[in-house]
């Protein structure tokens, strides 16, 4: 039932390259309009429009494969408990919009399903 | 702390509940990074340099799965694109500062620092900056720097806990739970829901693609669907 957590095979140089690249780009994003103000007035409307959908799309793309599986085989049990716990967590997120509550209830649900409910 | 300008002290005070709220997030970032095989120094370095929770977790997740380095970088950057809107929104209030100070301030631009600072700037518009001698940049910096310290410290604690936790507890599950908690409030209407549902499905069916390319593909398709849905509804 315990899945060995996947570990990266990338070496320290690659990992640091990623950290620095993401860090520099993120800083560039943060600085962008603070620096440009006066040269460019505002974010172009088309960009704003597209940016509105970025969080929903990226976050959903990260969440869904982590709690649902399309391969009902060996991983079935694991994905089933993650799916059920994910549903509970989604309800908590919906009602509370609180990250801490979502983590705590989601993990508690996973443990109850894993260790308490007899299968 | 008594030597800080009053506005900075107020910023630090304002940030305290926000710092508390990022504790579990920072712990998970530290634990997840060590679990994914990052060295403790790299795990901490990421929080020091990148200072963006959701993006870091996405990058850690992808590194752990040996995704292509390009996909890992692009995903981390895309998750942070929303900050461009904060940058545009807060820019007028930082306009009069020198370039170097602007750059320093920009480093601390997070969801939380933006939200509480812009609320205060808008409420006091203009008057605060000159009349009372209080400077908005110090308030903002008080909030932003406190969050940065809190983020780095909680990540360090998470790194310390790291491998001491048994796999069967499924603590790696906390990562998708955080994404889920961030996702739900972003589903504001039909079009954002369409973007999320389609992106989720594309990611699910694309999960077998090499280099984790399913993820950027899903994000791009999701954004496209959102835009198309908006266009259709607007007619």
XYZ file of C-alpha atoms in Angstrom, chain A:
119
model
C 0.000 0.000 0.000
C 2.945 2.291 0.527
C 4.093 3.676 -2.754
C 7.791 4.405 -2.863
C 7.985 8.125 -3.423
C 9.517 8.880 -6.785
C 12.911 10.536 -6.487
C 14.516 12.641 -9.137
C 17.469 11.224 -11.012
C 18.651 14.724 -11.910
C 21.909 15.791 -10.351
C 22.422 18.880 -8.181
C 23.527 21.034 -11.149
C 20.280 20.395 -13.050
C 18.176 20.979 -9.940
C 19.936 24.269 -9.231
C 19.595 25.325 -12.864
C 15.826 24.836 -12.557
C 15.711 26.737 -9.247
C 17.677 29.665 -10.656
C 15.695 29.740 -13.928
C 12.328 29.701 -12.149
C 13.611 32.234 -9.620
C 14.895 34.671 -12.238
C 11.742 34.379 -14.395
C 9.496 34.795 -11.359
C 11.406 37.893 -10.317
C 11.038 39.210 -13.866
C 7.263 38.681 -13.691
C 7.058 40.443 -10.325
C 9.143 43.347 -11.529
C 7.579 43.616 -15.011
C 4.983 46.347 -14.643
C 6.532 47.899 -11.556
C 9.536 48.586 -13.764
C 7.574 49.405 -16.938
C 5.066 51.736 -15.317
C 5.157 54.996 -17.229
C 6.386 53.253 -20.372
C 3.454 50.887 -20.714
C 0.159 51.835 -19.120
C -1.445 48.539 -18.256
C -1.601 44.876 -19.095
C -3.146 44.519 -22.566
C -6.783 43.323 -22.240
C -6.156 40.173 -24.282
C -3.382 39.127 -21.918
C -5.543 39.832 -18.861
C -8.301 37.748 -20.389
C -5.993 34.770 -20.921
C -4.310 35.158 -17.512
C -7.718 34.789 -15.868
C -7.842 31.146 -16.970
C -4.255 30.215 -16.156
C -4.698 29.324 -12.469
C -7.815 27.179 -13.027
C -6.224 25.342 -15.965
C -2.759 24.747 -14.461
C -3.997 23.793 -11.006
C -6.622 21.407 -12.429
C -3.946 19.825 -14.640
C -1.817 19.240 -11.525
C -4.647 17.975 -9.302
C -6.676 15.630 -11.488
C -3.956 13.086 -12.419
C -2.847 13.034 -8.766
C -6.223 11.851 -7.464
C -7.820 10.042 -10.408
C -6.432 7.168 -12.481
C -7.459 5.815 -15.857
C -5.708 2.510 -15.276
C -7.860 0.289 -13.073
C -5.178 -2.280 -12.358
C -2.407 -2.605 -9.763
C -2.707 0.953 -8.632
C -6.446 0.651 -8.176
C -6.547 0.577 -4.379
C -4.134 3.439 -4.043
C -5.953 5.623 -6.511
C -9.284 4.718 -4.988
C -8.298 5.929 -1.511
C -6.712 9.036 -2.957
C -9.802 9.711 -5.014
C -12.172 9.382 -2.059
C -9.959 11.544 0.138
C -9.705 14.029 -2.723
C -13.475 14.314 -2.955
C -13.719 14.975 0.789
C -10.934 17.566 0.532
C -12.642 19.258 -2.417
C -15.815 19.677 -0.345
C -13.788 21.173 2.510
C -12.013 23.515 0.083
C -15.369 24.529 -1.328
C -16.925 25.378 2.033
C -13.913 26.853 3.834
C -11.577 28.090 1.053
C -8.874 27.367 3.642
C -5.613 25.620 2.684
C -4.844 24.330 6.192
C -8.321 22.856 6.704
C -8.159 21.219 3.271
C -4.768 19.596 3.963
C -5.714 18.381 7.446
C -9.129 16.985 6.519
C -7.833 15.519 3.233
C -4.957 13.701 4.955
C -7.224 12.565 7.804
C -9.676 11.179 5.230
C -6.824 9.333 3.489
C -5.686 7.788 6.775
C -9.214 6.761 7.783
C -9.775 5.123 4.394
C -6.337 3.472 4.463
C -5.974 2.342 8.034
C -9.432 2.210 9.606
C -11.916 1.123 6.945
C -11.571 -2.650 6.417
C -11.296 -3.531 2.746
